[in-house]
Amino acid sequence: MTFQMSLQLACTLFNVQQIRYLSSRPEGKVLETVGVFEVPKQHGKYETGQLFLHSVFGYRGIVLFPWHARLYDRDVSPPSAESKPEPPGAHGSKEVKGKTHTYYQVLIDTRDCPHIRSQTEAVTFLANHDDSRALYAIPGLDYVSHEDILPYNSTDQNPIQHELFERFLMFNPSKVPPFVPRDTLRAWQEKNHPWLELSDVHRETTENIRVTVIPFYMGMREAQNSHVYWWRYCIRLENMGNEVVQLRERHWRIFSLSGTLETVRGRGVVGREPVLSKEQPAFQYSSHVSLQAPSGHMWGSYRLERPNGTFFDVRIPPFSLESKKDDTPNGFLPGPFSSLA
């Protein structure tokens, strides 16, 4: 039984409220109850400490804190005075109205990381100026939208396995949910706010393939007597139809405020050519870009292949790369980190 099938089985049990996962025992793999479903919130937001299943990737997680982002959905938004214009040379000509949407910073259960089609080191930081390594990643940290969350509760005092779980949260049975933030979490959020903050989300669908992009500013570094500005961007591709497709190529256009326009082409993404099917409809990854200017734009397309061997292009919605005034990280990074450089 695959991880996705296990989630589907769990969801079919919604009427009896139990969530069950496969676990390994000496006698073999068995289904164990890990919690009880709650009714998803149609209004309001989830609190710190809320346990959940990810509705797309199926992993167990816990909410750390919310972010209020502007969602620019090119599938539904008409022109407006609050819209964002296209960057120079980008495909299309329409402007898109932003709508406030709630996202969450969450921890992923490390037991589920090997089974999900999403990078589990999606959140990265620039190292200190005097460090030879360029980037650090925090494993098992993710951003999820409000509709991604299937909330549940558990009697287990340590329901999530992650090295930061006990450093960030503590059990308090008198609270709902019963996991409350420690001062460590508040300090970490405050000190790293500029590099964690989620402000804009961009979404566009082409031939049933939805692409969602979330850019993050990471800071500025000096290199060879010039300033280099860094961003990371997280992308989710999701097959909203029934036809099996496979991502084959990427094509990026990167415009810098300095006036340069760069074209990048290559096979797949992050070394993979993921298949998007009804059983496994989504794939999520993160990457990085640097400019020798404080702002710019990116846009592009993916080339996907159908089962009959024909190809089609899927648009990547244009998004801005904007820097911030305060670009000196506080350096408060709990736990071990792996270098991506």
CSV table of C-alpha atoms in Angstrom, one decimal:
chain,number,residue,atom,x,y,z
A,1,MET,CA,0.0,0.0,0.0
A,2,THR,CA,1.4,3.4,-1.0
A,3,PHE,CA,1.5,6.5,1.2
A,4,GLN,CA,-1.1,8.2,-0.9
A,5,MET,CA,-3.4,5.1,-0.6
A,6,SER,CA,-2.9,5.2,3.1
A,7,LEU,CA,-4.1,8.8,3.2
A,8,GLN,CA,-7.1,7.9,1.0
A,9,LEU,CA,-8.0,5.2,3.4
A,10,ALA,CA,-7.7,7.6,6.3
A,11,CYS,CA,-10.0,10.1,4.5
A,12,THR,CA,-12.6,7.4,3.8
A,13,LEU,CA,-12.7,6.9,7.6
A,14,PHE,CA,-13.7,10.5,8.1
A,15,ASN,CA,-17.3,9.5,9.0
A,16,VAL,CA,-16.0,7.4,11.9
A,17,GLN,CA,-13.4,10.2,12.7
A,18,GLN,CA,-10.3,7.9,13.0
A,19,ILE,CA,-7.0,8.6,11.2
A,20,ARG,CA,-4.9,5.5,10.6
A,21,TYR,CA,-1.4,5.1,9.3
A,22,LEU,CA,0.8,2.2,8.4
A,23,SER,CA,3.5,1.5,10.9
A,24,SER,CA,6.2,-1.1,11.1
A,25,ARG,CA,6.1,-3.8,13.8
A,26,PRO,CA,8.0,-7.1,14.2
A,27,GLU,CA,4.9,-8.9,12.9
A,28,GLY,CA,4.8,-6.7,9.8
A,29,LYS,CA,3.1,-3.5,8.7
A,30,VAL,CA,-0.1,-2.7,10.4
A,31,LEU,CA,-2.6,0.2,10.5
A,32,GLU,CA,-2.5,2.2,13.7
A,33,THR,CA,-4.9,4.9,14.9
A,34,VAL,CA,-3.0,8.2,15.3
A,35,GLY,CA,-5.8,10.6,15.9
A,36,VAL,CA,-9.4,11.8,15.4
A,37,PHE,CA,-10.5,14.1,12.6
A,38,GLU,CA,-12.0,17.5,13.4
A,39,VAL,CA,-14.3,19.5,11.2
A,40,PRO,CA,-12.1,21.7,8.8
A,41,LYS,CA,-12.6,25.5,9.5
A,42,GLN,CA,-14.5,27.4,6.9
A,43,HIS,CA,-13.9,30.7,8.7
A,44,GLY,CA,-11.2,31.9,10.9
A,45,LYS,CA,-7.7,30.5,11.2
A,46,TYR,CA,-6.0,27.5,12.9
A,47,GLU,CA,-4.0,28.2,16.0
A,48,THR,CA,-0.4,27.3,16.9
A,49,GLY,CA,-0.3,23.6,17.9
A,50,GLN,CA,-3.0,22.4,15.5
A,51,LEU,CA,-2.3,18.9,14.2
A,52,PHE,CA,-3.3,18.2,10.6
A,53,LEU,CA,-3.0,15.9,7.6
A,54,HIS,CA,-1.9,17.6,4.4
A,55,SER,CA,-4.8,17.2,2.0
A,56,VAL,CA,-2.5,16.9,-1.1
A,57,PHE,CA,0.8,15.4,0.1
A,58,GLY,CA,-0.7,13.3,3.0
A,59,TYR,CA,1.9,14.0,5.6
A,60,ARG,CA,1.3,14.6,9.3
A,61,GLY,CA,2.2,18.1,10.5
A,62,ILE,CA,1.6,20.8,13.2
A,63,VAL,CA,0.9,24.5,12.8
A,64,LEU,CA,3.6,26.9,14.1
A,65,PHE,CA,2.1,30.2,13.1
A,66,PRO,CA,0.0,31.8,10.3
A,67,TRP,CA,0.9,34.2,7.5
A,68,HIS,CA,-1.5,36.5,5.7
A,69,ALA,CA,-0.4,36.6,2.0
A,70,ARG,CA,-1.8,38.2,-1.1
A,71,LEU,CA,-2.9,35.6,-3.6
A,72,TYR,CA,-2.7,36.6,-7.2
A,73,ASP,CA,-4.8,34.0,-9.0
A,74,ARG,CA,-4.7,34.5,-12.8
A,75,ASP,CA,-7.5,32.0,-13.3
A,76,VAL,CA,-10.2,34.1,-11.5
A,77,SER,CA,-9.0,37.7,-11.0
A,78,PRO,CA,-10.2,40.5,-13.2
A,79,PRO,CA,-8.3,43.7,-13.8
A,80,SER,CA,-8.3,46.1,-10.9
A,81,ALA,CA,-6.7,49.2,-9.4
A,82,GLU,CA,-5.1,46.8,-6.9
A,83,SER,CA,-3.7,44.5,-9.5
A,84,LYS,CA,-0.1,43.8,-10.3
A,85,PRO,CA,1.2,44.5,-13.8
A,86,GLU,CA,3.1,42.1,-16.0
A,87,PRO,CA,6.9,42.5,-16.0
A,88,PRO,CA,8.5,43.6,-19.3
A,89,GLY,CA,8.4,40.8,-21.9
A,90,ALA,CA,6.2,38.5,-19.9
A,91,HIS,CA,3.5,36.4,-21.6
A,92,GLY,CA,0.0,37.8,-21.5
A,93,SER,CA,-1.1,41.3,-20.8
A,94,LYS,CA,-3.7,41.2,-18.0
A,95,GLU,CA,-3.2,42.5,-14.5
A,96,VAL,CA,-4.2,40.4,-11.6
A,97,LYS,CA,-6.0,41.4,-8.4
A,98,GLY,CA,-4.6,40.2,-5.1
A,99,LYS,CA,-6.8,38.6,-2.5
A,100,THR,CA,-5.8,38.1,1.2
A,101,HIS,CA,-5.3,34.4,1.9
A,102,THR,CA,-4.1,32.5,5.0
A,103,TYR,CA,-1.0,30.3,4.9
A,104,TYR,CA,0.8,28.5,7.8
A,105,GLN,CA,4.3,27.8,8.8
A,106,VAL,CA,4.3,24.1,9.8
A,107,LEU,CA,6.5,21.2,10.9
A,108,ILE,CA,6.4,18.0,8.9
A,109,ASP,CA,6.6,14.6,10.8
A,110,THR,CA,10.0,13.2,9.8
A,111,ARG,CA,8.4,9.7,9.6
A,112,ASP,CA,6.5,10.8,6.5
A,113,CYS,CA,9.2,12.8,4.7
A,114,PRO,CA,10.6,9.8,2.7
A,115,HIS,CA,7.1,9.2,1.2
A,116,ILE,CA,5.9,12.6,0.1
A,117,ARG,CA,6.5,14.3,-3.3
A,118,SER,CA,7.7,17.5,-1.9
A,119,GLN,CA,11.1,18.7,-0.9
A,120,THR,CA,11.5,18.5,2.8
A,121,GLU,CA,14.3,21.1,2.9
A,122,ALA,CA,12.2,23.8,1.3
A,123,VAL,CA,13.1,26.6,3.7
A,124,THR,CA,16.6,27.9,3.4
A,125,PHE,CA,18.7,30.7,4.9
A,126,LEU,CA,21.8,32.6,3.8
A,127,ALA,CA,24.8,31.8,5.9
A,128,ASN,CA,26.6,34.5,7.8
A,129,HIS,CA,28.9,36.7,5.8
A,130,ASP,CA,32.1,35.0,7.2
A,131,ASP,CA,30.8,31.5,6.5
A,132,SER,CA,32.1,29.8,3.4
A,133,ARG,CA,28.9,27.9,2.9
A,134,ALA,CA,26.2,29.9,1.0
A,135,LEU,CA,22.9,28.4,2.2
A,136,TYR,CA,21.5,26.4,5.1
A,137,ALA,CA,18.2,24.5,5.1
A,138,ILE,CA,15.8,23.5,7.9
A,139,PRO,CA,14.5,20.0,7.2
A,140,GLY,CA,10.8,19.4,7.6
A,141,LEU,CA,9.6,23.0,7.6
A,142,ASP,CA,6.9,23.9,5.1
A,143,TYR,CA,4.3,26.4,4.1
A,144,VAL,CA,0.7,25.3,3.6
A,145,SER,CA,-2.5,27.1,2.6
A,146,HIS,CA,-5.6,27.0,4.7
A,147,GLU,CA,-7.4,24.6,2.4
A,148,ASP,CA,-4.4,22.1,2.6
A,149,ILE,CA,-5.2,21.4,6.2
A,150,LEU,CA,-7.3,18.4,7.4
A,151,PRO,CA,-7.3,19.1,11.2
A,152,TYR,CA,-7.2,16.3,13.8
A,153,ASN,CA,-6.5,15.8,17.5
A,154,SER,CA,-4.5,13.2,19.4
A,155,THR,CA,-4.0,12.0,22.9
A,156,ASP,CA,-0.3,11.5,22.2
A,157,GLN,CA,1.9,14.1,24.0
A,158,ASN,CA,4.5,13.8,21.2
A,159,PRO,CA,2.4,13.2,18.1
A,160,ILE,CA,4.9,14.7,15.7
A,161,GLN,CA,8.5,13.5,15.3
A,162,HIS,CA,10.7,16.4,14.5
A,163,GLU,CA,13.9,17.7,16.2
A,164,LEU,CA,12.3,21.1,16.7
A,165,PHE,CA,8.9,19.9,18.0
A,166,GLU,CA,9.9,20.0,21.7
A,167,ARG,CA,12.0,23.1,21.3
A,168,PHE,CA,9.1,25.1,19.8
A,169,LEU,CA,6.1,23.6,21.5
A,170,MET,CA,5.0,22.1,24.9
A,171,PHE,CA,2.1,20.0,25.9
A,172,ASN,CA,-0.7,21.8,28.0
A,173,PRO,CA,-3.8,19.6,28.4
A,174,SER,CA,-5.8,22.6,29.6
A,175,LYS,CA,-5.5,24.3,26.2
A,176,VAL,CA,-7.2,23.7,22.8
A,177,PRO,CA,-5.2,22.6,20.9
A,178,PRO,CA,-3.1,21.2,23.7
A,179,PHE,CA,0.3,22.2,22.2
A,180,VAL,CA,1.3,25.8,23.0
A,181,PRO,CA,4.3,27.8,21.8
A,182,ARG,CA,7.5,28.1,23.9
A,183,ASP,CA,9.4,31.4,24.1
A,184,THR,CA,11.9,29.7,21.7
A,185,LEU,CA,9.4,29.7,18.9
A,186,ARG,CA,8.4,33.3,19.5
A,187,ALA,CA,12.0,34.4,19.5
A,188,TRP,CA,12.8,32.4,16.4
A,189,GLN,CA,9.8,33.8,14.5
A,190,GLU,CA,10.7,37.4,15.5
A,191,LYS,CA,14.4,37.2,14.7
A,192,ASN,CA,13.9,35.4,11.3
A,193,HIS,CA,10.7,37.2,10.3
A,194,PRO,CA,12.2,38.9,7.2
A,195,TRP,CA,13.4,35.6,5.8
A,196,LEU,CA,10.4,33.5,6.7
A,197,GLU,CA,7.6,36.0,5.8
A,198,LEU,CA,5.3,34.9,3.1
A,199,SER,CA,3.8,37.9,1.4
A,200,ASP,CA,2.8,37.1,-2.3
A,201,VAL,CA,1.5,33.9,-3.8
A,202,HIS,CA,1.0,33.5,-7.6
A,203,ARG,CA,-1.2,30.9,-9.3
A,204,GLU,CA,-2.1,30.0,-12.9
A,205,THR,CA,-3.6,27.0,-14.6
A,206,THR,CA,-2.9,25.8,-18.1
A,207,GLU,CA,-4.7,22.7,-19.5
A,208,ASN,CA,-5.6,21.4,-16.0
A,209,ILE,CA,-2.0,21.9,-14.7
A,210,ARG,CA,-2.0,24.4,-11.9
A,211,VAL,CA,1.3,26.1,-11.0
A,212,THR,CA,1.6,28.0,-7.7
A,213,VAL,CA,4.7,30.1,-7.0
A,214,ILE,CA,5.8,31.6,-3.6
A,215,PRO,CA,8.9,33.8,-3.7
A,216,PHE,CA,10.9,34.7,-0.6
A,217,TYR,CA,13.6,37.3,-0.2
A,218,MET,CA,16.7,35.9,1.6
A,219,GLY,CA,19.0,38.8,1.9
A,220,MET,CA,22.0,40.5,0.3
A,221,ARG,CA,25.7,39.6,0.3
A,222,GLU,CA,28.8,41.3,-1.1
A,223,ALA,CA,30.8,39.5,-3.7
A,224,GLN,CA,33.7,40.9,-5.7
A,225,ASN,CA,32.9,44.5,-4.8
A,226,SER,CA,29.2,44.2,-5.8
A,227,HIS,CA,26.0,43.5,-4.0
A,228,VAL,CA,24.3,40.2,-4.7
A,229,TYR,CA,20.6,39.8,-3.8
A,230,TRP,CA,19.2,36.3,-3.1
A,231,TRP,CA,15.6,34.9,-3.3
A,232,ARG,CA,14.2,31.4,-3.0
A,233,TYR,CA,11.0,30.4,-4.7
A,234,CYS,CA,8.7,27.4,-3.9
A,235,ILE,CA,6.7,25.9,-6.7
A,236,ARG,CA,3.9,23.4,-6.6
A,237,LEU,CA,2.7,21.7,-9.8
A,238,GLU,CA,-0.7,20.1,-9.5
A,239,ASN,CA,-2.7,18.0,-12.1
A,240,MET,CA,-6.3,19.0,-11.7
A,241,GLY,CA,-7.4,16.6,-14.5
A,242,ASN,CA,-7.5,12.8,-15.1
A,243,GLU,CA,-4.8,12.5,-17.8
A,244,VAL,CA,-1.3,11.3,-16.7
A,245,VAL,CA,1.4,13.8,-17.7
A,246,GLN,CA,5.2,14.1,-17.1
A,247,LEU,CA,7.3,17.2,-16.7
A,248,ARG,CA,10.2,17.2,-19.2
A,249,GLU,CA,11.6,20.7,-19.5
A,250,ARG,CA,11.7,24.1,-17.8
A,251,HIS,CA,12.1,27.5,-19.5
A,252,TRP,CA,12.8,30.6,-17.4
A,253,ARG,CA,13.1,34.3,-18.2
A,254,ILE,CA,14.8,36.4,-15.4
A,255,PHE,CA,14.7,40.1,-15.7
A,256,SER,CA,16.9,42.3,-13.4
A,257,LEU,CA,16.3,45.9,-12.5
A,258,SER,CA,19.9,46.5,-13.8
A,259,GLY,CA,18.5,45.9,-17.3
A,260,THR,CA,19.6,42.3,-17.9
A,261,LEU,CA,17.3,39.6,-19.2
A,262,GLU,CA,18.5,36.0,-18.7
A,263,THR,CA,17.1,32.8,-20.3
A,264,VAL,CA,17.4,29.5,-18.6
A,265,ARG,CA,16.4,26.1,-20.2
A,266,GLY,CA,16.9,22.7,-18.8
A,267,ARG,CA,15.6,19.1,-18.3
A,268,GLY,CA,13.1,18.6,-15.5
A,269,VAL,CA,13.3,20.4,-12.2
A,270,VAL,CA,15.8,19.8,-9.3
A,271,GLY,CA,17.1,16.8,-11.2
A,272,ARG,CA,13.7,15.1,-11.5
A,273,GLU,CA,11.0,14.7,-14.2
A,274,PRO,CA,7.9,14.0,-12.0
A,275,VAL,CA,4.8,12.2,-13.3
A,276,LEU,CA,1.5,13.9,-12.3
A,277,SER,CA,-1.3,11.4,-12.1
A,278,LYS,CA,-4.7,11.1,-10.5
A,279,GLU,CA,-3.1,9.0,-7.7
A,280,GLN,CA,-0.2,11.3,-7.2
A,281,PRO,CA,-1.3,14.7,-8.7
A,282,ALA,CA,1.2,17.1,-7.2
A,283,PHE,CA,4.9,17.8,-6.9
A,284,GLN,CA,6.5,20.6,-5.0
A,285,TYR,CA,10.1,21.9,-5.0
A,286,SER,CA,12.2,25.0,-4.1
A,287,SER,CA,15.1,26.7,-5.9
A,288,HIS,CA,17.1,29.9,-5.7
A,289,VAL,CA,18.0,32.9,-7.8
A,290,SER,CA,20.4,35.8,-7.3
A,291,LEU,CA,20.6,39.2,-9.0
A,292,GLN,CA,23.1,42.1,-8.9
A,293,ALA,CA,20.1,44.4,-8.4
A,294,PRO,CA,17.6,44.9,-5.5
A,295,SER,CA,14.6,43.8,-7.6
A,296,GLY,CA,13.5,42.0,-10.8
A,297,HIS,CA,10.9,39.6,-12.2
A,298,MET,CA,10.7,36.0,-13.2
A,299,TRP,CA,8.3,34.1,-15.5
A,300,GLY,CA,8.4,31.1,-17.8
A,301,SER,CA,6.9,27.7,-18.7
A,302,TYR,CA,7.2,24.0,-18.2
A,303,ARG,CA,7.0,21.5,-21.1
A,304,LEU,CA,5.0,18.4,-20.2
A,305,GLU,CA,4.5,15.1,-22.1
A,306,ARG,CA,1.2,13.2,-22.6
A,307,PRO,CA,1.0,9.4,-22.7
A,308,ASN,CA,0.7,9.5,-26.5
A,309,GLY,CA,4.0,11.3,-26.9
A,310,THR,CA,2.7,14.8,-27.6
A,311,PHE,CA,3.9,17.8,-25.7
A,312,PHE,CA,2.3,21.0,-24.3
A,313,ASP,CA,3.5,24.1,-22.4
A,314,VAL,CA,2.3,25.2,-19.0
A,315,ARG,CA,2.7,28.8,-18.0
A,316,ILE,CA,4.6,29.8,-14.8
A,317,PRO,CA,2.8,32.9,-13.5
A,318,PRO,CA,5.0,36.1,-13.5
A,319,PHE,CA,6.2,37.1,-10.1
A,320,SER,CA,8.3,39.9,-8.6
A,321,LEU,CA,11.6,39.6,-6.8
A,322,GLU,CA,11.6,42.4,-4.3
A,323,SER,CA,14.3,43.1,-1.6
A,324,LYS,CA,13.8,44.5,1.8
A,325,LYS,CA,15.6,47.3,3.7
A,326,ASP,CA,16.8,45.1,6.6
A,327,ASP,CA,18.9,42.4,5.0
A,328,THR,CA,21.2,41.4,7.8
A,329,PRO,CA,20.0,38.0,9.2
A,330,ASN,CA,20.0,37.7,13.0
A,331,GLY,CA,21.6,34.3,12.8
A,332,PHE,CA,19.3,32.5,15.2
A,333,LEU,CA,19.0,29.1,13.5
A,334,PRO,CA,18.0,26.3,15.9
A,335,GLY,CA,19.2,22.8,15.3
A,336,PRO,CA,21.6,21.3,12.7
A,337,PHE,CA,21.5,22.6,9.2
A,338,SER,CA,22.7,21.2,5.9
A,339,SER,CA,24.5,23.3,3.3
A,340,LEU,CA,22.9,23.4,-0.2
A,341,ALA,CA,25.9,25.1,-1.8
